[in-house]
Amino acid sequence: MPVGELFNPRSIALVGATDKSGWSISTLTNLRTHGFRGPVHLVNPRGGVVHGEQAFRGLSDIPGQVDLAYVMVPTTAVLSVLREGAKLGIRHYVILTAGFGETGPEGAALEAEIVGFARENDLTVLGPNGNGFINAAADVTPYGLPIPSPLLRGSVGVVLQSGALASSVLGFAQARNVGISLLTSMGNESLVTVTDVIDYLVDDPATRAIALFLESVRDPAAFSRAARRALLAGKPIVALKIGRSRLASRTAQAHTGALVGDDNVIDAAFRQLGVVRVRSLEDLIITAGLLAEVGPLPGPRIGVVTPSGGASEIIADRAEDEGLELPAFAPQTVARLREIVPAFGTVQNPLDVTGYVLIDRTLLGRALEAVTADPGVDAVMLLSDLPRLAPPDPAPVYATFAASAKRMAEAPMPVVVVSNVLTDVTEFGRSVQREAGFPYVAGGIEHGMHAIGAAVRWSRAYRAAVEAANGAVPAKAATITPASARTVEPAVEAGTGVWAEHRAAALLSSAGIPVVPGELVHDEESAVAAAVGFGYPVVLKAAAEGLGHKSDIGGVRLGLSDARDVERAYREVVAAAAAVPGAGRVGALVQPQRGGGVELLAGVVRDPAWGLTLAVGLGGIWVEALRDTALRVLPVDAAEVRRALDELRGTALLRGARGTESADLDAVAEVVARVAAFAESLGDSLESLEINPLLVRGSHVEALDALITWRG
């Protein structure tokens, strides 16, 4: 839904204005004191004087056109306001009023009436149950809570699915000198959605980064399209998505279901879409502020300039946490720094220029100039606090910061400024930053290092997306389309219930996926014959319709070396399977024994919102205990699977730890990508498909066990 006209009205009516309401007082005060230049009309059914101004009894009494109606009337009166406004040609509404879908069935019915009427009459509605918005870039502030002064105009767009937190977020942004372009409190999202606002901000020239507070992603397909647009436009999205505490299992049969939870899938989707995920409101604003300031960073190699040895050590620790590199300075940089840094200082990265900065105000700036010329560094972090208190003669302070700002502007690489701790920027600090042209200062080493790490990761995703869009890599690797937005024709006729290994493996093999050979038997004599055919040693597994985890019931026997072993094993696994309620006809699956290599899991499970999701990681019987798994929302290609493999803690095992054979990771990625594509081809009837273990030995990749669960 286009929302440009909603956020840029030339005239506003406050419907339900009254001296008894703090919402009404705040909204009018915000419009009057923060620069709105159009007429603001007050509407009260009794007319008279409201907030010291003459009020109209209804929208019909207002002379001239109204572009936006800000509605504060009781719940049951909202629809009548929309009806009156629609007759007058008023198309845009903010509904502050609560008492709708958030309250239960009766409220939901009222909200549904509003939605139906709005759609029939082509109305744009923000809310209900929302505070409104602050379009700081255009000086339009129909917002129901007090806006702290000064309202800082800037380049961060903020979208929140929480009205209560909106003012706190705004206050923190202003305390850290982060200017906003637009802040929107979404309310119930009955018509205007988070995705609509993201699309607006992507096209908004005043916005360079987008900050989201999300309680839910209501439409993953629409969100993915908007996030993709933002990434290609070079506008980072930073998101605080709450609700991490609930881990939902998608299916009781597959191990994968215990590994893929709501929050884990969102993590994977955000990573694939280039959305930066943070864990706190502070990180939300600080990271968005930094990304709006610096844009893409060339790489992870960071040169650090500080006036503190202790801070240098903290930075080194946090850099490792964030996956940042602190390379040794080049010889020419070391030589230059030795001419600058006092003799009692040590020239290394991170660089401590020592407390001599209190004597020589040019020391930090000259060291910064030297480090920004280092050929082995992608960006430089400068530890510098804005001044808090004005000295008797502030001129030297302004001059020092102006000189540093000039050096940073002329530097051949990005410079990121971080303060020591997270404190409010004072009015004097704000004036120094403004007058000297000093760049944004990320608040505190902890949050600043997190923001730098996030910026590096986003920059990597941005470059990959641009390359894909330009045809340098397959576009499939750079975007995702949730299953809810795609129609997949099934490659085979859908099954029902659980397909145990003998049926699942046959289906995988028919699709060209390498599967260990096996023979289903129903008596001891046939089991021995199959074992002789494969050659000893062999494996016997219980086989029955719907039988999932065979190891859990004692239904697997390994390393069988002769006919007597096979006969005994057959009797044991069949007896174990027969004891399972509803097992039906029971037999055994005979397979050749495989050994060596590394056992992986490759599973696909259906998330109710995002669709089919791939989990790849260390497998075998310890899969749920180790939980070393990387997730991707389908579709994926081999390159994306390869990146997922690199994320595993146990990737050293695949690379040949302690002299073991190194795995061909490209071959592994190709097979797993084939499994994922085949899972997609099975259509909407598939609930989960799992291979565990997937044996990897050098370039040999083979499924040793498989399980398929169909929906319903």
XYZ file of C-alpha atoms in Angstrom:
712
model
C 0.000 0.000 0.000
C 1.569 3.378 -1.003
C 1.944 5.625 2.055
C 3.749 8.664 0.677
C 0.670 10.915 0.871
C -0.161 9.624 4.363
C 3.222 10.753 5.693
C 3.223 14.085 3.848
C -0.146 15.814 4.404
C -0.587 19.550 3.849
C -3.549 19.859 6.217
C -4.593 17.836 9.266
C -7.790 17.438 11.279
C -7.601 16.242 14.895
C -10.911 14.415 15.319
C -11.923 14.011 18.960
C -9.788 16.913 20.173
C -10.501 17.735 23.814
C -8.832 19.512 26.706
C -9.419 16.387 28.810
C -7.044 14.212 26.771
C -3.278 14.234 27.092
C -3.109 12.562 23.679
C -4.992 15.469 22.139
C -2.844 18.062 23.906
C 0.406 16.356 22.910
C -0.589 15.876 19.279
C -1.513 19.520 18.784
C 1.579 20.708 20.678
C 3.817 18.519 18.499
C 2.305 19.908 15.318
C 2.515 23.515 16.506
C 6.053 23.386 17.933
C 7.922 21.126 15.514
C 7.451 22.970 12.269
C 4.227 21.801 10.581
C 3.297 24.643 8.237
C -0.182 23.581 7.142
C -3.534 24.205 8.844
C -4.504 22.051 11.831
C -8.258 21.804 12.402
C -9.762 20.696 15.719
C -12.958 18.614 15.642
C -15.156 18.107 18.700
C -18.869 17.168 18.500
C -19.699 19.962 20.951
C -17.762 22.578 19.023
C -16.667 25.474 21.214
C -13.092 26.282 22.200
C -10.581 23.430 22.524
C -6.927 24.005 23.369
C -7.594 27.712 23.099
C -8.846 27.440 19.509
C -12.270 27.262 17.879
C -13.283 23.659 17.177
C -15.542 22.335 14.411
C -18.429 20.002 15.204
C -17.550 17.627 12.366
C -15.277 17.113 9.406
C -18.034 18.445 7.141
C -17.774 21.881 8.793
C -14.093 22.359 7.939
C -13.536 24.764 5.036
C -11.074 23.514 2.474
C -9.444 20.152 1.885
C -8.219 17.880 4.712
C -5.372 15.527 3.766
C -5.095 13.584 7.018
C -7.583 12.850 9.790
C -6.014 11.983 13.147
C -8.778 10.056 14.933
C -9.094 10.040 18.755
C -12.813 9.344 19.207
C -14.260 6.404 21.223
C -13.928 2.942 19.645
C -17.539 2.670 18.496
C -17.415 6.094 16.825
C -14.353 5.481 14.647
C -16.218 3.970 11.708
C -18.624 6.912 11.537
C -15.646 9.278 11.296
C -14.287 7.285 8.368
C -17.686 7.329 6.673
C -17.974 11.083 7.012
C -14.414 11.608 5.855
C -14.738 9.313 2.855
C -17.731 11.318 1.592
C -15.578 14.461 1.802
C -12.682 12.885 -0.113
C -10.381 12.466 2.914
C -8.298 9.393 2.070
C -5.694 9.183 4.845
C -6.238 8.382 8.540
C -4.260 7.754 11.700
C -6.384 5.973 14.307
C -5.053 6.508 17.807
C -8.076 4.839 19.423
C -7.562 1.425 21.061
C -10.105 -1.296 21.801
C -9.975 -3.230 18.544
C -8.312 -6.527 17.583
C -5.927 -6.372 20.527
C -8.833 -6.753 22.989
C -10.550 -9.906 21.738
C -13.310 -11.089 19.377
C -15.630 -8.076 19.769
C -12.818 -5.629 19.117
C -11.612 -7.740 16.196
C -15.088 -7.559 14.656
C -15.058 -3.759 14.916
C -11.609 -3.658 13.349
C -12.751 -5.909 10.519
C -15.571 -3.436 9.768
C -13.055 -0.603 9.541
C -10.781 -2.630 7.278
C -13.650 -3.612 4.998
C -14.902 -0.034 4.696
C -11.392 1.342 4.118
C -10.703 -1.131 1.336
C -14.035 -0.484 -0.349
C -13.340 3.254 -0.338
C -9.583 3.154 -1.068
C -8.607 4.665 2.302
C -5.162 4.514 3.872
C -5.304 3.771 7.608
C -2.393 3.697 10.076
C -3.410 1.898 13.279
C -5.710 1.561 15.087
C -4.139 1.515 18.555
C -1.071 3.459 17.423
C 0.511 6.768 18.391
C 0.895 8.063 14.844
C 4.116 9.157 13.190
C 6.886 11.746 13.174
C 8.040 12.728 9.699
C 10.994 14.775 10.895
C 12.315 15.232 7.372
C 9.134 17.078 6.366
C 8.219 18.639 9.759
C 4.989 16.630 10.001
C 4.428 15.372 13.560
C 0.911 13.964 14.217
C 2.140 11.936 17.172
C 0.182 11.362 20.379
C 2.979 11.468 22.971
C 5.299 14.375 23.864
C 8.269 14.745 21.525
C 11.396 15.739 23.442
C 13.242 18.781 22.173
C 15.192 19.280 20.118
C 13.720 17.012 17.470
C 16.811 15.895 15.576
C 16.358 15.561 11.841
C 18.556 12.881 10.344
C 18.714 9.825 8.116
C 17.455 6.911 10.267
C 13.909 5.713 9.632
C 12.363 3.979 12.660
C 9.399 1.586 12.460
C 7.997 0.108 15.669
C 5.362 -2.506 16.446
C 5.153 -1.035 19.941
C 3.539 2.244 20.866
C 4.805 2.214 24.440
C 8.465 1.977 23.402
C 8.295 4.565 20.630
C 8.973 7.567 22.838
C 11.783 5.759 24.680
C 13.443 4.904 21.379
C 13.036 8.489 20.203
C 14.467 9.831 23.447
C 17.495 7.533 23.285
C 18.141 8.439 19.656
C 18.163 12.104 20.543
C 20.343 11.478 23.600
C 22.945 9.882 21.316
C 22.547 12.560 18.642
C 21.000 10.177 16.121
C 18.665 12.109 13.861
C 15.565 10.477 12.422
C 13.886 10.898 9.072
C 10.646 9.145 10.061
C 9.360 7.379 13.167
C 6.177 5.331 12.871
C 4.169 3.615 15.598
C 2.344 0.863 13.699
C -0.486 -0.054 16.061
C -2.531 -3.055 14.902
C -1.411 -2.839 11.241
C -4.976 -3.297 10.085
C -4.101 -1.834 6.656
C -0.743 -0.040 6.628
C 1.947 -2.599 7.456
C 5.603 -2.546 8.431
C 6.409 -3.636 4.886
C 4.544 -0.641 3.442
C 6.631 1.704 5.579
C 9.884 -0.060 4.659
C 9.029 0.383 0.981
C 8.424 4.082 1.598
C 11.752 4.466 3.411
C 13.640 2.648 0.661
C 12.424 5.307 -1.773
C 12.792 8.193 0.692
C 15.876 10.311 -0.146
C 16.069 11.510 3.474
C 16.573 7.962 4.806
C 19.892 6.086 4.726
C 19.205 3.313 7.269
C 16.076 1.653 8.665
C 15.565 0.539 12.282
C 12.771 -1.947 13.071
C 11.273 -3.098 16.364
C 9.320 -6.242 15.485
C 7.011 -8.391 17.544
C 6.219 -10.528 14.488
C 6.853 -10.744 10.766
C 3.241 -10.935 9.616
C 3.860 -11.489 5.914
C 7.275 -13.096 5.283
C 6.905 -12.914 1.507
C 6.171 -9.177 1.504
C 8.865 -8.550 4.103
C 11.397 -10.444 1.977
C 10.581 -8.365 -1.089
C 10.950 -5.111 0.852
C 14.173 -6.233 2.536
C 15.581 -7.239 -0.836
C 14.756 -3.785 -2.238
C 16.432 -2.120 0.732
C 19.575 -4.229 0.356
C 19.928 -3.483 -3.357
C 19.346 0.219 -2.642
C 22.206 0.184 -0.136
C 19.892 1.035 2.774
C 20.678 -1.218 5.757
C 17.814 -2.647 7.798
C 18.588 -3.163 11.488
C 15.965 -5.188 13.351
C 15.231 -5.967 16.988
C 12.920 -8.983 16.711
C 11.562 -10.101 20.070
C 10.168 -13.526 20.986
C 13.410 -15.521 21.049
C 12.479 -17.558 24.106
C 10.089 -20.045 22.462
C 11.672 -22.843 20.451
C 8.997 -24.709 18.537
C 9.455 -28.195 17.088
C 7.903 -28.626 13.679
C 7.618 -32.408 13.700
C 8.140 -35.033 16.354
C 9.648 -37.491 13.863
C 12.632 -35.632 12.395
C 15.633 -34.479 14.407
C 15.514 -31.387 12.223
C 12.248 -30.321 13.823
C 13.941 -29.973 17.197
C 16.654 -27.796 15.654
C 14.490 -25.474 13.572
C 12.470 -23.125 15.801
C 10.634 -19.931 15.060
C 13.475 -17.704 16.146
C 16.177 -19.781 14.466
C 14.328 -19.562 11.163
C 13.997 -15.792 11.491
C 17.730 -15.581 12.202
C 18.440 -17.519 9.023
C 15.984 -15.520 6.923
C 17.336 -12.196 8.163
C 20.895 -13.304 7.435
C 19.971 -14.293 3.889
C 18.114 -11.010 3.339
C 20.963 -8.886 4.703
C 18.893 -7.711 7.682
C 21.102 -6.924 10.681
C 19.616 -8.440 13.837
C 20.371 -6.898 17.224
C 19.402 -7.835 20.780
C 18.728 -4.492 22.475
C 17.112 -1.129 21.855
C 20.485 0.522 22.402
C 22.092 -1.603 19.686
C 19.122 -0.940 17.404
C 19.660 2.814 17.395
C 23.455 2.853 17.683
C 23.928 0.343 14.859
C 21.410 2.059 12.579
C 23.056 5.399 13.337
C 26.486 4.086 12.431
C 25.319 2.416 9.219
C 23.523 5.601 8.172
C 26.773 7.497 8.707
C 29.416 5.228 7.156
C 27.545 3.125 4.607
C 29.275 -0.010 3.278
C 32.646 -0.912 4.814
C 35.265 -2.422 2.468
C 36.143 -5.366 4.721
C 36.780 -6.723 8.226
C 40.370 -5.479 8.695
C 40.168 -2.691 11.257
C 42.914 -0.319 12.368
C 42.311 1.065 15.847
C 43.522 4.390 17.246
C 42.902 5.071 20.945
C 44.354 7.138 23.790
C 44.013 4.204 26.231
C 45.835 0.916 26.727
C 42.957 -0.582 28.708
C 40.490 0.356 26.018
C 42.774 -1.236 23.414
C 42.545 -4.566 25.218
C 38.749 -4.385 25.463
C 38.560 -3.565 21.767
C 40.827 -6.506 20.879
C 38.559 -8.894 22.804
C 35.372 -7.534 21.270
C 36.881 -7.563 17.773
C 37.392 -11.308 18.064
C 33.796 -11.721 19.250
C 32.530 -9.838 16.198
C 34.720 -11.618 13.661
C 36.787 -8.495 12.984
C 40.486 -8.609 12.171
C 43.103 -6.326 13.738
C 46.056 -6.822 11.361
C 49.590 -5.741 12.161
C 50.429 -2.347 10.680
C 52.525 -2.224 7.517
C 56.241 -1.364 7.989
C 55.817 2.110 6.535
C 52.930 2.786 8.930
C 55.008 1.603 11.893
C 57.873 3.871 10.854
C 55.575 6.860 10.524
C 53.861 6.203 13.846
C 57.187 5.956 15.677
C 57.807 9.541 14.674
C 54.431 10.536 16.145
C 53.845 8.393 19.249
C 55.899 9.224 22.399
C 58.906 6.994 22.984
C 57.239 5.308 25.962
C 54.328 4.182 23.745
C 54.118 0.936 21.761
C 53.302 0.996 18.075
C 50.876 -1.840 17.351
C 47.256 -2.443 16.386
C 45.234 -1.445 18.426
C 47.313 1.696 18.790
C 47.493 3.436 22.180
C 48.839 6.924 21.548
C 49.055 7.330 25.362
C 47.773 10.040 27.663
C 50.131 12.495 25.982
C 47.060 13.601 24.033
C 46.320 15.902 26.977
C 49.522 17.790 26.201
C 49.633 17.497 22.434
C 46.118 18.028 21.035
C 47.304 17.099 17.533
C 48.653 13.680 18.540
C 45.460 11.669 18.036
C 44.709 13.304 14.696
C 48.220 12.769 13.311
C 48.168 9.116 14.384
C 44.779 8.701 12.747
C 46.129 10.149 9.496
C 48.975 7.628 9.521
C 46.757 4.620 10.187
C 44.225 5.565 7.497
C 47.070 5.366 4.979
C 47.900 1.754 5.899
C 47.361 -0.529 2.861
C 46.422 -3.529 5.012
C 43.445 -1.892 6.699
C 39.860 -1.634 5.383
C 38.547 0.885 7.929
C 39.721 2.674 11.054
C 38.071 2.879 14.441
C 38.849 6.032 16.413
C 38.116 6.020 20.138
C 37.025 9.548 20.956
C 34.440 11.070 23.278
C 32.573 14.264 22.550
C 33.242 16.901 25.222
C 30.628 17.096 27.958
C 31.307 20.449 29.652
C 32.299 23.710 28.041
C 35.654 25.077 29.303
C 36.097 28.826 29.920
C 37.580 29.110 26.427
C 35.926 26.541 24.146
C 37.700 27.733 20.994
C 40.570 25.193 21.213
C 38.050 22.376 21.646
C 36.170 23.417 18.528
C 39.452 23.739 16.618
C 40.686 20.291 17.669
C 37.471 18.547 16.677
C 37.264 20.499 13.411
C 40.806 19.405 12.511
C 39.954 15.752 13.282
C 36.758 16.007 11.244
C 38.727 17.361 8.288
C 41.232 14.504 8.501
C 38.421 11.933 8.571
C 36.650 13.541 5.623
C 39.864 13.412 3.595
C 40.874 9.895 4.688
C 41.154 7.267 1.926
C 39.006 4.830 3.937
C 36.015 4.986 6.306
C 36.640 6.145 9.871
C 34.227 4.995 12.590
C 34.200 6.978 15.822
C 33.292 5.203 19.070
C 33.082 6.632 22.583
C 34.439 4.868 25.667
C 31.099 4.380 27.414
C 27.413 4.860 26.696
C 26.405 8.275 28.006
C 24.102 11.017 26.746
C 25.572 13.606 24.418
C 25.375 16.954 26.206
C 24.262 20.196 24.611
C 27.893 21.365 24.480
C 28.963 18.081 22.876
C 26.118 18.412 20.406
C 27.196 21.936 19.479
C 30.828 20.856 19.021
C 29.762 17.980 16.796
C 27.526 20.243 14.735
C 29.869 23.225 14.400
C 33.006 21.147 13.772
C 31.306 18.822 11.323
C 32.409 15.897 13.490
C 30.901 12.546 12.432
C 28.492 10.323 14.320
C 29.906 8.837 17.539
C 28.721 5.313 18.393
C 27.931 5.105 22.099
C 30.333 2.922 24.093
C 32.935 0.309 23.145
C 30.504 -2.588 23.683
C 27.772 -1.224 21.422
C 30.231 0.402 19.034
C 32.134 -2.806 18.334
C 28.869 -4.654 17.811
C 27.812 -1.961 15.346
C 31.101 -2.215 13.428
C 30.794 -5.996 13.233
C 27.212 -5.642 12.010
C 28.291 -3.067 9.421
C 30.944 -5.432 8.062
C 28.452 -8.300 7.811
C 25.826 -6.103 6.148
C 28.401 -4.751 3.705
C 29.302 -8.296 2.677
C 25.628 -9.097 2.045
C 25.164 -5.836 0.138
C 28.067 -6.525 -2.214
C 26.835 -10.089 -2.838
C 23.325 -8.831 -3.624
C 24.632 -6.214 -6.059
C 26.839 -8.790 -7.775
C 23.883 -11.148 -8.080
C 21.663 -8.395 -9.465
C 24.337 -7.569 -12.028
C 24.606 -11.206 -13.065
C 27.999 -11.912 -11.480
C 26.518 -14.797 -9.427
C 23.227 -16.674 -9.725
C 20.421 -14.504 -8.378
C 18.992 -17.485 -6.510
C 21.898 -17.326 -4.074
C 21.164 -13.756 -3.096
C 17.467 -13.791 -2.343
C 14.756 -15.937 -0.819
C 11.091 -16.290 -1.597
C 9.146 -17.949 1.236
C 7.050 -20.923 0.236
C 3.880 -19.020 1.050
C 4.589 -16.807 -1.953
C 5.395 -19.595 -4.410
C 3.449 -22.393 -6.051
C 5.492 -25.571 -6.415
C 4.216 -28.403 -8.581
C 5.075 -31.682 -6.826
C 7.611 -33.858 -8.636
C 6.003 -37.060 -7.367
C 2.666 -38.034 -5.931
C 2.479 -36.988 -2.301
C 2.505 -39.624 0.392
C 0.888 -39.764 3.788
C 2.180 -40.148 7.309
C 5.806 -41.095 7.881
C 7.908 -42.795 5.254
C 10.555 -44.847 7.012
C 14.002 -45.364 5.600
C 13.325 -48.036 2.982
C 10.707 -45.864 1.209
C 12.418 -42.520 1.815
C 15.790 -43.780 0.574
C 14.235 -45.206 -2.578
C 12.601 -41.848 -3.338
C 15.862 -39.966 -2.781
C 17.794 -42.412 -4.936
C 15.286 -41.966 -7.763
C 16.087 -38.246 -7.672
C 19.801 -38.863 -8.175
C 20.839 -38.300 -4.567
C 23.582 -40.744 -3.507
C 22.121 -43.282 -1.056
C 23.754 -46.341 0.481
C 22.317 -49.459 -1.208
C 19.894 -51.544 0.794
C 17.528 -54.491 0.487
C 14.247 -54.900 2.359
C 13.766 -58.465 3.649
C 11.097 -60.269 5.649
C 12.819 -63.454 6.811
C 16.201 -64.597 8.106
C 17.126 -66.491 4.955
C 16.592 -63.441 2.758
C 18.567 -61.306 5.210
C 21.570 -63.637 4.962
C 21.333 -63.723 1.160
C 21.293 -59.924 1.008
C 24.294 -59.747 3.337
C 26.249 -62.164 1.138
C 25.338 -60.081 -1.876
C 26.651 -56.877 -0.341
C 29.642 -58.507 1.336
C 30.365 -58.480 5.036
C 30.295 -56.548 7.304
C 26.687 -55.363 7.028
C 24.091 -53.377 8.966
C 20.552 -54.488 9.829
C 17.791 -52.002 10.616
C 14.203 -52.564 11.621
C 11.760 -51.639 8.846
C 8.065 -50.878 9.259
C 5.630 -48.237 8.056
C 5.776 -45.127 10.227
C 8.875 -46.256 12.125
C 11.077 -43.218 12.620
C 13.932 -43.359 15.111
C 15.077 -46.985 14.927
C 17.976 -46.507 17.349
C 15.579 -45.404 20.092
C 13.843 -48.806 20.126
C 16.969 -50.921 19.689
C 16.209 -51.496 16.017
C 19.746 -51.155 14.590
C 22.615 -53.665 14.562
C 26.047 -52.711 13.193
C 29.162 -54.605 12.153
C 27.538 -57.983 11.402
C 30.293 -60.273 10.055
C 28.669 -63.634 9.317
C 25.377 -65.420 8.710
C 24.827 -66.284 12.383
C 25.192 -62.590 13.332
C 22.708 -61.625 10.641
C 20.110 -64.217 11.719
C 20.313 -63.166 15.359
C 20.220 -59.482 14.467
C 17.176 -60.021 12.250
C 15.222 -61.639 15.072
C 16.173 -58.862 17.512
C 15.347 -55.852 15.333
C 12.081 -57.371 14.112
C 11.022 -58.093 17.695
C 11.886 -54.521 18.703
C 9.848 -53.075 15.827
C 6.891 -55.411 16.409
C 6.589 -54.058 19.970
C 5.871 -50.575 18.614
C 2.089 -49.906 18.562
C 0.692 -49.777 15.030
C 3.906 -51.018 13.435
C 2.113 -53.162 10.835
C 4.162 -55.582 8.781
C 7.735 -55.654 10.095
C 10.907 -56.549 8.254
C 14.537 -55.512 8.125
C 16.692 -53.392 5.858
C 20.110 -54.856 5.041
C 22.906 -52.476 4.021
C 26.668 -52.677 3.603
C 28.606 -51.300 6.578
C 30.172 -47.892 5.987
C 32.967 -46.486 8.134
C 35.292 -43.525 8.538
C 34.582 -39.961 7.503
C 32.322 -37.414 9.200
C 28.596 -37.819 9.767
C 26.407 -34.820 8.911
C 22.707 -34.073 9.065
C 20.926 -32.572 6.086
C 17.286 -31.926 6.863
C 14.462 -29.817 5.490
C 11.457 -28.935 7.656
C 8.472 -26.683 7.008
C 8.207 -23.499 9.061
C 4.569 -22.316 9.196
C 5.527 -18.772 8.195
C 8.704 -18.985 6.136
C 8.147 -22.367 4.506
C 10.775 -25.037 3.887
C 13.968 -24.502 5.843
C 17.265 -26.360 5.470
C 19.323 -27.454 8.459
C 22.838 -28.746 7.828
C 25.281 -29.662 10.559
C 27.032 -32.389 12.498
C 24.851 -35.485 12.527
C 24.622 -39.005 13.863
C 23.121 -39.928 17.211
C 24.443 -36.751 18.907
C 22.773 -34.282 16.574
C 20.364 -32.797 19.129
C 22.960 -32.763 21.896
C 25.589 -30.994 19.796
C 23.126 -28.666 18.032
C 25.861 -27.533 15.656
C 23.609 -26.585 12.781
C 23.330 -23.799 10.207
C 19.921 -22.895 8.793
C 18.791 -21.499 5.463
C 15.307 -20.707 4.159
C 14.803 -22.302 0.750
C 15.615 -21.935 -2.047
C 19.390 -22.221 -1.772
C 22.148 -23.116 -4.182
C 25.454 -24.925 -3.587
C 27.289 -21.660 -2.896
C 24.857 -20.778 -0.107
C 25.144 -24.281 1.368
C 28.928 -23.933 1.298
C 28.642 -20.714 3.325
C 26.377 -22.545 5.771
C 28.984 -25.295 6.213
C 31.616 -22.678 6.995
C 29.456 -21.418 9.887
C 29.584 -24.720 11.783
C 31.675 -24.982 14.925
C 32.688 -28.443 13.756
C 33.834 -27.338 10.330
C 37.417 -28.229 11.386
C 36.368 -31.896 11.319
C 35.399 -31.527 7.685
C 38.681 -29.823 6.882
C 40.727 -32.758 8.178
C 41.405 -32.077 11.886
C 44.224 -34.087 13.530
C 45.386 -35.675 10.310
C 42.018 -37.074 9.215
C 40.988 -36.979 5.573
C 39.776 -33.580 4.408
C 36.250 -33.476 3.040
C 35.477 -32.090 -0.390
C 33.202 -29.294 0.816
C 32.140 -28.380 -2.699
C 30.930 -31.955 -3.244
C 29.077 -31.875 0.082
C 27.448 -28.545 -0.787
C 26.355 -29.852 -4.172
C 24.648 -32.914 -2.665
C 22.938 -30.920 0.099
C 21.723 -28.344 -2.431
C 20.304 -31.228 -4.483
C 18.496 -32.523 -1.390
C 17.035 -29.061 -0.739
C 15.875 -28.678 -4.338
C 14.281 -32.133 -4.268
C 12.468 -31.291 -1.019
C 11.022 -28.210 -2.714
C 9.958 -30.301 -5.693
C 7.782 -32.461 -3.419
C 5.340 -29.561 -3.084
C 3.145 -28.369 -0.249
C 2.462 -31.881 1.070
C 5.970 -32.268 2.484
C 6.387 -31.655 6.214
C 10.021 -32.742 6.585
C 12.770 -34.634 4.807
C 15.839 -35.695 6.734
C 19.092 -37.477 5.952
C 20.950 -38.472 9.117
C 23.649 -39.390 8.826
C 24.996 -38.072 5.559
C 28.439 -39.672 5.412
C 31.260 -37.521 4.076
C 34.617 -39.120 3.335
C 36.819 -37.083 1.023
C 34.767 -36.524 -2.123
C 32.474 -39.445 -1.289
C 29.078 -38.243 -0.026
C 26.333 -40.765 0.736
C 23.035 -40.831 2.646
C 23.065 -43.637 5.230
C 19.575 -43.082 6.629
C 16.535 -41.052 5.588
C 13.080 -40.149 6.818
C 10.188 -38.302 5.169
C 7.125 -36.951 6.950
C 4.122 -35.796 4.945
C 1.698 -33.137 6.135
C -1.604 -34.270 7.534
